[in-house]
Every structure is written in C-alpha cells, then in structure tokens.
Amino acid sequence: MTMPEDDPAERKMQFLFALRSKGITESRVLDAMERIDRGPFIRGYFADRAYEDMPLPIACGQTISQPSIVGLMTQALKLSGRDKVLEVGTGSGYQAAILSLLARRVYTVDRHRRLVQEATEIFRALDLTNITALTADGSFGLPEQAPFDRILVTAAAEDPPGPLLAQLKIGGIMVVPVGQSDTVQRLIRVTRHEGGFDYDELRPVRFVPLIEGLGRDTA
C-alpha cells in the first residue's frame, strides 16, 4: 500500500480504507487512528513507509506493529472511555497514543529505557497528558497501580502471564499474543470473571517475545 506523499488527505483516506478492509469497524478506534499520525513514531530509514500496513523495525531490536494489528488489538479491548489501561511493551509509543484517546488513563511499560524516553518525548509533543510511561519489567505488570480494567501485551508470551492475570479487574479484559515460536502465535482475549477466566482466540499473529528483566540500556 503505497501512499502519495504530496496528498495527505488521499493518504489518510487510503490508510483508513485499509484498516476497514482488515476488519477494524469500531468508529471510535478508527477515529483515534485517524487522529494519531503514525509518522512521528518511526525514525530513520523506514520513516517514508510509516503509512504502509506493515511492521517496521525501531530501536533496541524491537518493532512497531502494522496499523491493522494495532487497530484489531485495540478493538478487541472493548474500551469504554473510563478504563485504566496497562500496556506491556511501549515500543515506539504508537499503540499507547491510540489507547490514550480511548481510555481514561494509560500506563505503559518497557524494558528499554531508550524507547520509554523517546516515546515520552512524542507524548509530550502531542499533548497526550493521560499516559504514564515507565521503564520496568513488564512481565510482572505494574502492581503498584493495579488493578486494571484493561491490559494489552505487545510481545508474545508462552502463556498469559500469571502476574498480569492477577492485576486484571473482575470484568476486565486482557489481549495478549501467546506462543514462543516465530511461526505459531495466536492473539488471545482473556476476560476475567468471578469464577476465573474465559479465553477467546482471535487470530494468528507474529510478535517479538516477552522477555523478563530490563534491557541492556538500563543496566
């Protein structure tokens, strides 16, 4: 999907059309993705491909997910506008920025300090004041701010992490990719209820693995 660089309106129209064609139908999600420009979150060699529906490399060996996956994961959370959300894996900050328009409060954590710092700069530039970005081991969640209405994990775990399940409110939803193989990962929606958890398989995906500990840039 190549976008004409000299026509921003046409580029945005094609971008939104591509999202709808991939199954993103919730109007609030589409509106948020229209308002948050993906361009500022991609730097360097790949910046001119920001409006293509594909994952792209970012710093620290990580990736920014393709927009259609961002949209589908966001839609799967069923955000109400009043939710407190935890995102595990800040990455570029693009997903957190989308969430910030749809939730009351967003906490986002990443094991790489550089990514958190760069994302925070963008959040400030965009005046997204309801995001708190922290350098932390996301596999343990953020217990000091728990419980959360929604949790979104942007790295693949072998199973939904126990500490994150414990930090989910009754009635809350977590969306997480599971499977350690590069070729076999599934996007799962977990809903917590009084008696336990319900699991819904959404679609095949491919994410970087969820790794315990902090990145080398924070050592």
GROMACS .gro file of N, CA, C and O in nm, residues 80-182:
model
  412
   80SER      N    1  -1.413   0.152   2.708
   80SER     CA    2  -1.535   0.227   2.738
   80SER      C    3  -1.511   0.378   2.742
   80SER      O    4  -1.605   0.455   2.740
   81GLY      N    5  -1.385   0.420   2.754
   81GLY     CA    6  -1.355   0.560   2.774
   81GLY      C    7  -1.327   0.593   2.919
   81GLY      O    8  -1.271   0.697   2.951
   82ARG      N    9  -1.367   0.504   3.010
   82ARG     CA   10  -1.344   0.525   3.154
   82ARG      C   11  -1.238   0.431   3.210
   82ARG      O   12  -1.211   0.429   3.329
   83ASP      N   13  -1.175   0.353   3.123
   83ASP     CA   14  -1.086   0.246   3.167
   83ASP      C   15  -0.948   0.295   3.205
   83ASP      O   16  -0.894   0.388   3.146
   84LYS      N   17  -0.889   0.225   3.303
   84LYS     CA   18  -0.746   0.238   3.333
   84LYS      C   19  -0.677   0.121   3.265
   84LYS      O   20  -0.711   0.005   3.291
   85VAL      N   21  -0.580   0.152   3.179
   85VAL     CA   22  -0.520   0.051   3.092
   85VAL      C   23  -0.371   0.037   3.122
   85VAL      O   24  -0.301   0.137   3.142
   86LEU      N   25  -0.324  -0.087   3.123
   86LEU     CA   26  -0.181  -0.116   3.127
   86LEU      C   27  -0.139  -0.171   2.992
   86LEU      O   28  -0.199  -0.267   2.942
   87GLU      N   29  -0.037  -0.109   2.932
   87GLU     CA   30   0.024  -0.165   2.811
   87GLU      C   31   0.162  -0.218   2.848
   87GLU      O   32   0.243  -0.146   2.906
   88VAL      N   33   0.188  -0.342   2.814
   88VAL     CA   34   0.319  -0.404   2.836
   88VAL      C   35   0.392  -0.405   2.703
   88VAL      O   36   0.353  -0.476   2.610
   89GLY      N   37   0.498  -0.324   2.693
   89GLY     CA   38   0.574  -0.312   2.569
   89GLY      C   39   0.545  -0.181   2.500
   89GLY      O   40   0.471  -0.176   2.401
   90THR      N   41   0.604  -0.072   2.551
   90THR     CA   42   0.580   0.060   2.494
   90THR      C   43   0.624   0.068   2.350
   90THR      O   44   0.555   0.125   2.264
   91GLY      N   45   0.742   0.013   2.321
   91GLY     CA   46   0.796   0.020   2.185
   91GLY      C   47   0.807   0.164   2.137
   91GLY      O   48   0.861   0.250   2.205
   92SER      N   49   0.751   0.192   2.022
   92SER     CA   50   0.756   0.326   1.964
   92SER      C   51   0.666   0.425   2.038
   92SER      O   52   0.684   0.546   2.028
   93GLY      N   53   0.566   0.373   2.109
   93GLY     CA   54   0.467   0.458   2.174
   93GLY      C   55   0.338   0.474   2.094
   93GLY      O   56   0.241   0.531   2.144
   94TYR      N   57   0.336   0.422   1.971
   94TYR     CA   58   0.219   0.441   1.883
   94TYR      C   59   0.093   0.380   1.942
   94TYR      O   60  -0.013   0.443   1.947
   95GLN      N   61   0.104   0.255   1.992
   95GLN     CA   62  -0.014   0.190   2.048
   95GLN      C   63  -0.066   0.265   2.170
   95GLN      O   64  -0.187   0.284   2.187
   96ALA      N   65   0.024   0.309   2.257
   96ALA     CA   66  -0.018   0.383   2.377
   96ALA      C   67  -0.088   0.512   2.339
   96ALA      O   68  -0.185   0.553   2.405
   97ALA      N   69  -0.040   0.579   2.235
   97ALA     CA   70  -0.103   0.703   2.190
   97ALA      C   71  -0.246   0.678   2.144
   97ALA      O   72  -0.338   0.756   2.175
   98ILE      N   73  -0.267   0.570   2.071
   98ILE     CA   74  -0.404   0.533   2.029
   98ILE      C   75  -0.491   0.507   2.151
   98ILE      O   76  -0.603   0.558   2.163
   99LEU      N   77  -0.438   0.430   2.245
   99LEU     CA   78  -0.515   0.397   2.366
   99LEU      C   79  -0.551   0.522   2.445
   99LEU      O   80  -0.658   0.529   2.506
  100SER      N   81  -0.462   0.621   2.444
  100SER     CA   82  -0.484   0.741   2.526
  100SER      C   83  -0.609   0.818   2.484
  100SER      O   84  -0.668   0.890   2.565
  101LEU      N   85  -0.650   0.805   2.359
  101LEU     CA   86  -0.770   0.872   2.311
  101LEU      C   87  -0.898   0.795   2.344
  101LEU      O   88  -1.009   0.847   2.327
  102LEU      N   89  -0.882   0.672   2.392
  102LEU     CA   90  -0.996   0.584   2.413
  102LEU      C   91  -1.014   0.542   2.558
  102LEU      O   92  -1.113   0.476   2.592
  103ALA      N   93  -0.919   0.578   2.645
  103ALA     CA   94  -0.921   0.536   2.784
  103ALA      C   95  -0.903   0.656   2.875
  103ALA      O   96  -0.859   0.763   2.833
  104ARG      N   97  -0.935   0.637   3.002
  104ARG     CA   98  -0.918   0.745   3.100
  104ARG      C   99  -0.771   0.764   3.134
  104ARG      O  100  -0.722   0.875   3.144
  105ARG      N  101  -0.699   0.651   3.152
  105ARG     CA  102  -0.559   0.657   3.193
  105ARG      C  103  -0.484   0.540   3.132
  105ARG      O  104  -0.537   0.428   3.127
  106VAL      N  105  -0.363   0.566   3.082
  106VAL     CA  106  -0.281   0.461   3.023
  106VAL      C  107  -0.146   0.458   3.094
  106VAL      O  108  -0.077   0.560   3.103
  107TYR      N  109  -0.112   0.341   3.144
  107TYR     CA  110   0.023   0.315   3.195
  107TYR      C  111   0.091   0.223   3.095
  107TYR      O  112   0.036   0.118   3.060
  108THR      N  113   0.209   0.261   3.049
  108THR     CA  114   0.282   0.179   2.953
  108THR      C  115   0.423   0.156   3.004
  108THR      O  116   0.489   0.248   3.053
  109VAL      N  117   0.467   0.031   2.997
  109VAL     CA  118   0.600  -0.004   3.048
  109VAL      C  119   0.680  -0.074   2.940
  109VAL      O  120   0.626  -0.145   2.854
  110ASP      N  121   0.812  -0.054   2.945
  110ASP     CA  122   0.903  -0.120   2.852
  110ASP      C  123   1.034  -0.147   2.925
  110ASP      O  124   1.074  -0.071   3.014
  111ARG      N  125   1.101  -0.254   2.885
  111ARG     CA  126   1.228  -0.290   2.948
  111ARG      C  127   1.345  -0.208   2.895
  111ARG      O  128   1.456  -0.216   2.948
  112HIS      N  129   1.322  -0.129   2.790
  112HIS     CA  130   1.428  -0.047   2.730
  112HIS      C  131   1.405   0.100   2.764
  112HIS      O  132   1.307   0.161   2.720
  113ARG      N  133   1.497   0.157   2.841
  113ARG     CA  134   1.484   0.298   2.881
  113ARG      C  135   1.481   0.390   2.760
  113ARG      O  136   1.406   0.488   2.757
  114ARG      N  137   1.562   0.361   2.659
  114ARG     CA  138   1.566   0.448   2.541
  114ARG      C  139   1.429   0.459   2.476
  114ARG      O  140   1.385   0.569   2.438
  115LEU      N  141   1.360   0.348   2.463
  115LEU     CA  142   1.227   0.350   2.400
  115LEU      C  143   1.129   0.431   2.483
  115LEU      O  144   1.048   0.508   2.429
  116VAL      N  145   1.133   0.415   2.614
  116VAL     CA  146   1.044   0.491   2.703
  116VAL      C  147   1.071   0.640   2.691
  116VAL      O  148   0.978   0.722   2.681
  117GLN      N  149   1.199   0.678   2.688
  117GLN     CA  150   1.234   0.820   2.678
  117GLN      C  151   1.188   0.879   2.545
  117GLN      O  152   1.131   0.989   2.541
  118GLU      N  153   1.212   0.807   2.436
  118GLU     CA  154   1.173   0.859   2.305
  118GLU      C  155   1.021   0.867   2.292
  118GLU      O  156   0.968   0.964   2.235
  119ALA      N  157   0.950   0.767   2.342
  119ALA     CA  158   0.804   0.770   2.336
  119ALA      C  159   0.748   0.885   2.421
  119ALA      O  160   0.655   0.954   2.380
  120THR      N  161   0.808   0.906   2.537
  120THR     CA  162   0.762   1.014   2.626
  120THR      C  163   0.775   1.149   2.558
  120THR      O  164   0.687   1.236   2.572
  121GLU      N  165   0.883   1.168   2.484
  121GLU     CA  166   0.901   1.294   2.410
  121GLU      C  167   0.787   1.315   2.310
  121GLU      O  168   0.736   1.427   2.295
  122ILE      N  169   0.747   1.209   2.243
  122ILE     CA  170   0.638   1.221   2.145
  122ILE      C  171   0.506   1.248   2.216
  122ILE      O  172   0.426   1.331   2.171
  123PHE      N  173   0.482   1.179   2.327
  123PHE     CA  174   0.357   1.202   2.402
  123PHE      C  175   0.347   1.349   2.443
  123PHE      O  176   0.240   1.410   2.434
  124ARG      N  177   0.458   1.406   2.488
  124ARG     CA  178   0.457   1.547   2.529
  124ARG      C  179   0.430   1.638   2.410
  124ARG      O  180   0.353   1.733   2.419
  125ALA      N  181   0.494   1.607   2.297
  125ALA     CA  182   0.475   1.689   2.178
  125ALA      C  183   0.330   1.686   2.130
  125ALA      O  184   0.279   1.786   2.077
  126LEU      N  185   0.264   1.572   2.149
  126LEU     CA  186   0.124   1.557   2.107
  126LEU      C  187   0.025   1.596   2.216
  126LEU      O  188  -0.096   1.588   2.195
  127ASP      N  189   0.078   1.638   2.332
  127ASP     CA  190  -0.004   1.679   2.445
  127ASP      C  191  -0.097   1.567   2.492
  127ASP      O  192  -0.214   1.589   2.524
  128LEU      N  193  -0.043   1.445   2.498
  128LEU     CA  194  -0.118   1.330   2.547
  128LEU      C  195  -0.086   1.315   2.696
  128LEU      O  196   0.004   1.243   2.736
  129THR      N  197  -0.163   1.386   2.777
  129THR     CA  198  -0.127   1.400   2.919
  129THR      C  199  -0.176   1.286   3.007
  129THR      O  200  -0.144   1.282   3.127
  130ASN      N  201  -0.253   1.193   2.952
  130ASN     CA  202  -0.304   1.083   3.035
  130ASN      C  203  -0.223   0.955   3.020
  130ASN      O  204  -0.270   0.846   3.054
  131ILE      N  205  -0.099   0.965   2.968
  131ILE     CA  206  -0.010   0.850   2.955
  131ILE      C  207   0.104   0.864   3.054
  131ILE      O  208   0.168   0.968   3.062
  132THR      N  209   0.131   0.756   3.129
  132THR     CA  210   0.249   0.747   3.214
  132THR      C  211   0.336   0.634   3.159
  132THR      O  212   0.291   0.518   3.155
  133ALA      N  213   0.458   0.667   3.114
  133ALA     CA  214   0.549   0.568   3.057
  133ALA      C  215   0.662   0.541   3.155
  133ALA      O  216   0.724   0.634   3.207
  134LEU      N  217   0.689   0.413   3.180
  134LEU     CA  218   0.786   0.374   3.281
  134LEU      C  219   0.879   0.266   3.227
  134LEU      O  220   0.837   0.180   3.149
  135THR      N  221   1.005   0.269   3.271
  135THR     CA  222   1.098   0.161   3.242
  135THR      C  223   1.081   0.054   3.349
  135THR      O  224   1.103   0.080   3.468
  136ALA      N  225   1.039  -0.065   3.309
  136ALA     CA  226   1.013  -0.172   3.405
  136ALA      C  227   1.006  -0.305   3.332
  136ALA      O  228   0.992  -0.310   3.209
  137ASP      N  229   1.015  -0.413   3.409
  137ASP     CA  230   0.998  -0.548   3.355
  137ASP      C  231   0.849  -0.574   3.343
  137ASP      O  232   0.782  -0.605   3.442
  138GLY      N  233   0.796  -0.562   3.223
  138GLY     CA  234   0.653  -0.572   3.202
  138GLY      C  235   0.594  -0.709   3.230
  138GLY      O  236   0.473  -0.721   3.250
  139SER      N  237   0.676  -0.814   3.234
  139SER     CA  238   0.622  -0.947   3.260
  139SER      C  239   0.564  -0.957   3.401
  139SER      O  240   0.485  -1.048   3.429
  140PHE      N  241   0.601  -0.863   3.488
  140PHE     CA  242   0.545  -0.860   3.623
  140PHE      C  243   0.436  -0.755   3.637
  140PHE      O  244   0.387  -0.730   3.748
  141GLY      N  245   0.402  -0.688   3.528
  141GLY     CA  246   0.297  -0.589   3.532
  141GLY      C  247   0.340  -0.464   3.606
  141GLY      O  248   0.457  -0.426   3.606
  142LEU      N  249   0.242  -0.401   3.670
  142LEU     CA  250   0.267  -0.279   3.746
  142LEU      C  251   0.181  -0.286   3.873
  142LEU      O  252   0.078  -0.219   3.884
  143PRO      N  253   0.223  -0.368   3.969
  143PRO     CA  254   0.137  -0.397   4.085
  143PRO      C  255   0.098  -0.275   4.165
  143PRO      O  256  -0.012  -0.271   4.223
  144GLU      N  257   0.184  -0.171   4.166
  144GLU     CA  258   0.151  -0.053   4.247
  144GLU      C  259   0.034   0.026   4.190
  144GLU      O  260  -0.024   0.110   4.259
  145GLN      N  261  -0.002   0.002   4.064
  145GLN     CA  262  -0.116   0.070   4.002
  145GLN      C  263  -0.235  -0.023   3.978
  145GLN      O  264  -0.338   0.021   3.929
  146ALA      N  265  -0.219  -0.150   4.009
  146ALA     CA  266  -0.326  -0.248   3.987
  146ALA      C  267  -0.442  -0.224   4.084
  146ALA      O  268  -0.422  -0.163   4.190
  147PRO      N  269  -0.562  -0.270   4.050
  147PRO     CA  270  -0.596  -0.348   3.931
  147PRO      C  271  -0.626  -0.260   3.810
  147PRO      O  272  -0.650  -0.140   3.824
  148PHE      N  273  -0.625  -0.323   3.692
  148PHE     CA  274  -0.650  -0.254   3.567
  148PHE      C  275  -0.779  -0.304   3.503
  148PHE      O  276  -0.813  -0.423   3.512
  149ASP      N  277  -0.849  -0.213   3.437
  149ASP     CA  278  -0.968  -0.252   3.362
  149ASP      C  279  -0.931  -0.328   3.235
  149ASP      O  280  -1.003  -0.418   3.191
  150ARG      N  281  -0.820  -0.288   3.175
  150ARG     CA  282  -0.774  -0.349   3.050
  150ARG      C  283  -0.621  -0.362   3.053
  150ARG      O  284  -0.552  -0.274   3.106
  151ILE      N  285  -0.572  -0.471   2.997
  151ILE     CA  286  -0.427  -0.492   2.982
  151ILE      C  287  -0.402  -0.534   2.838
  151ILE      O  288  -0.469  -0.624   2.785
  152LEU      N  289  -0.304  -0.470   2.776
  152LEU     CA  290  -0.265  -0.503   2.639
  152LEU      C  291  -0.117  -0.539   2.639
  152LEU      O  292  -0.033  -0.460   2.686
  153VAL      N  293  -0.084  -0.656   2.588
  153VAL     CA  294   0.055  -0.702   2.584
  153VAL      C  295   0.099  -0.706   2.439
  153VAL      O  296   0.034  -0.769   2.354
  154THR      N  297   0.210  -0.637   2.407
  154THR     CA  298   0.254  -0.627   2.268
  154THR      C  299   0.380  -0.709   2.242
  154THR      O  300   0.459  -0.677   2.155
  155ALA      N  301   0.396  -0.816   2.320
  155ALA     CA  302   0.503  -0.914   2.297
  155ALA      C  303   0.446  -1.051   2.332
  155ALA      O  304   0.356  -1.062   2.416
  156ALA      N  305   0.499  -1.154   2.269
  156ALA     CA  306   0.440  -1.288   2.282
  156ALA      C  307   0.495  -1.362   2.403
  156ALA      O  308   0.616  -1.373   2.423
  157ALA      N  309   0.403  -1.414   2.484
  157ALA     CA  310   0.438  -1.498   2.599
  157ALA      C  311   0.398  -1.642   2.568
  157ALA      O  312   0.314  -1.668   2.481
  158GLU      N  313   0.461  -1.736   2.641
  158GLU     CA  314   0.425  -1.876   2.619
  158GLU      C  315   0.281  -1.900   2.661
  158GLU      O  316   0.207  -1.975   2.596
  159ASP      N  317   0.240  -1.836   2.769
  159ASP     CA  318   0.103  -1.838   2.818
  159ASP      C  319   0.072  -1.698   2.873
  159ASP      O  320   0.165  -1.623   2.903
  160PRO      N  321  -0.056  -1.663   2.889
  160PRO     CA  322  -0.086  -1.534   2.953
  160PRO      C  323  -0.017  -1.526   3.089
  160PRO      O  324  -0.038  -1.612   3.174
  161PRO      N  325   0.068  -1.427   3.112
  161PRO     CA  326   0.147  -1.422   3.236
  161PRO      C  327   0.060  -1.412   3.361
  161PRO      O  328  -0.031  -1.330   3.369
  162GLY      N  329   0.090  -1.498   3.460
  162GLY     CA  330   0.015  -1.501   3.584
  162GLY      C  331   0.007  -1.367   3.656
  162GLY      O  332  -0.101  -1.327   3.702
  163PRO      N  333   0.121  -1.293   3.668
  163PRO     CA  334   0.114  -1.163   3.736
  163PRO      C  335   0.019  -1.065   3.668
  163PRO      O  336  -0.045  -0.983   3.735
  164LEU      N  337   0.009  -1.072   3.536
  164LEU     CA  338  -0.081  -0.983   3.464
  164LEU      C  339  -0.226  -1.025   3.483
  164LEU      O  340  -0.315  -0.940   3.502
  165LEU      N  341  -0.253  -1.154   3.481
  165LEU     CA  342  -0.388  -1.202   3.508
  165LEU      C  343  -0.435  -1.156   3.646
  165LEU      O  344  -0.550  -1.116   3.664
  166ALA      N  345  -0.343  -1.160   3.743
  166ALA     CA  346  -0.378  -1.122   3.881
  166ALA      C  347  -0.408  -0.973   3.894
  166ALA      O  348  -0.478  -0.932   3.986
  167GLN      N  349  -0.354  -0.893   3.802
  167GLN     CA  350  -0.373  -0.748   3.808
  167GLN      C  351  -0.492  -0.699   3.726
  167GLN      O  352  -0.516  -0.579   3.714
  168LEU      N  353  -0.569  -0.794   3.673
  168LEU     CA  354  -0.686  -0.760   3.593
  168LEU      C  355  -0.810  -0.758   3.682
  168LEU      O  356  -0.834  -0.849   3.761
  169LYS      N  357  -0.890  -0.653   3.672
  169LYS     CA  358  -1.013  -0.642   3.750
  169LYS      C  359  -1.112  -0.751   3.711
  169LYS      O  360  -1.109  -0.803   3.599
  170ILE      N  361  -1.202  -0.782   3.802
  170ILE     CA  362  -1.316  -0.866   3.767
  170ILE      C  363  -1.395  -0.793   3.658
  170ILE      O  364  -1.429  -0.675   3.673
  171GLY      N  365  -1.423  -0.860   3.549
  171GLY     CA  366  -1.488  -0.797   3.435
  171GLY      C  367  -1.391  -0.735   3.337
  171GLY      O  368  -1.431  -0.686   3.232
  172GLY      N  369  -1.262  -0.738   3.372
  172GLY     CA  370  -1.160  -0.678   3.287
  172GLY      C  371  -1.121  -0.768   3.171
  172GLY      O  372  -1.150  -0.888   3.168
  173ILE      N  373  -1.050  -0.707   3.074
  173ILE     CA  374  -1.010  -0.777   2.952
  173ILE      C  375  -0.860  -0.758   2.931
  173ILE      O  376  -0.808  -0.648   2.946
  174MET      N  377  -0.792  -0.867   2.896
  174MET     CA  378  -0.653  -0.860   2.854
  174MET      C  379  -0.641  -0.919   2.713
  174MET      O  380  -0.698  -1.024   2.684
  175VAL      N  381  -0.565  -0.850   2.629
  175VAL     CA  382  -0.536  -0.901   2.495
  175VAL      C  383  -0.386  -0.927   2.489
  175VAL      O  384  -0.305  -0.837   2.518
  176VAL      N  385  -0.348  -1.049   2.452
  176VAL     CA  386  -0.208  -1.090   2.457
  176VAL      C  387  -0.178  -1.193   2.348
  176VAL      O  388  -0.257  -1.284   2.326
  177PRO      N  389  -0.065  -1.179   2.277
  177PRO     CA  390  -0.023  -1.286   2.187
  177PRO      C  391   0.046  -1.397   2.266
  177PRO      O  392   0.125  -1.368   2.357
  178VAL      N  393   0.015  -1.521   2.235
  178VAL     CA  394   0.076  -1.634   2.305
  178VAL      C  395   0.141  -1.728   2.204
  178VAL      O  396   0.096  -1.742   2.091
  179GLY      N  397   0.251  -1.792   2.249
  179GLY     CA  398   0.327  -1.882   2.164
  179GLY      C  399   0.468  -1.830   2.144
  179GLY      O  400   0.486  -1.716   2.102
  180GLN      N  401   0.569  -1.911   2.176
  180GLN     CA  402   0.707  -1.865   2.167
  180GLN      C  403   0.768  -1.884   2.029
  180GLN      O  404   0.869  -1.826   1.996
  181SER      N  405   0.704  -1.967   1.946
  181SER     CA  406   0.756  -1.988   1.810
  181SER      C  407   0.729  -1.866   1.724
  181SER      O  408   0.626  -1.800   1.735
  182ASP      N  409   0.823  -1.834   1.633
  182ASP     CA  410   0.803  -1.723   1.540
  182ASP      C  411   0.690  -1.753   1.442
  182ASP      O  412   0.633  -1.662   1.382
   0.00000   0.00000   0.00000
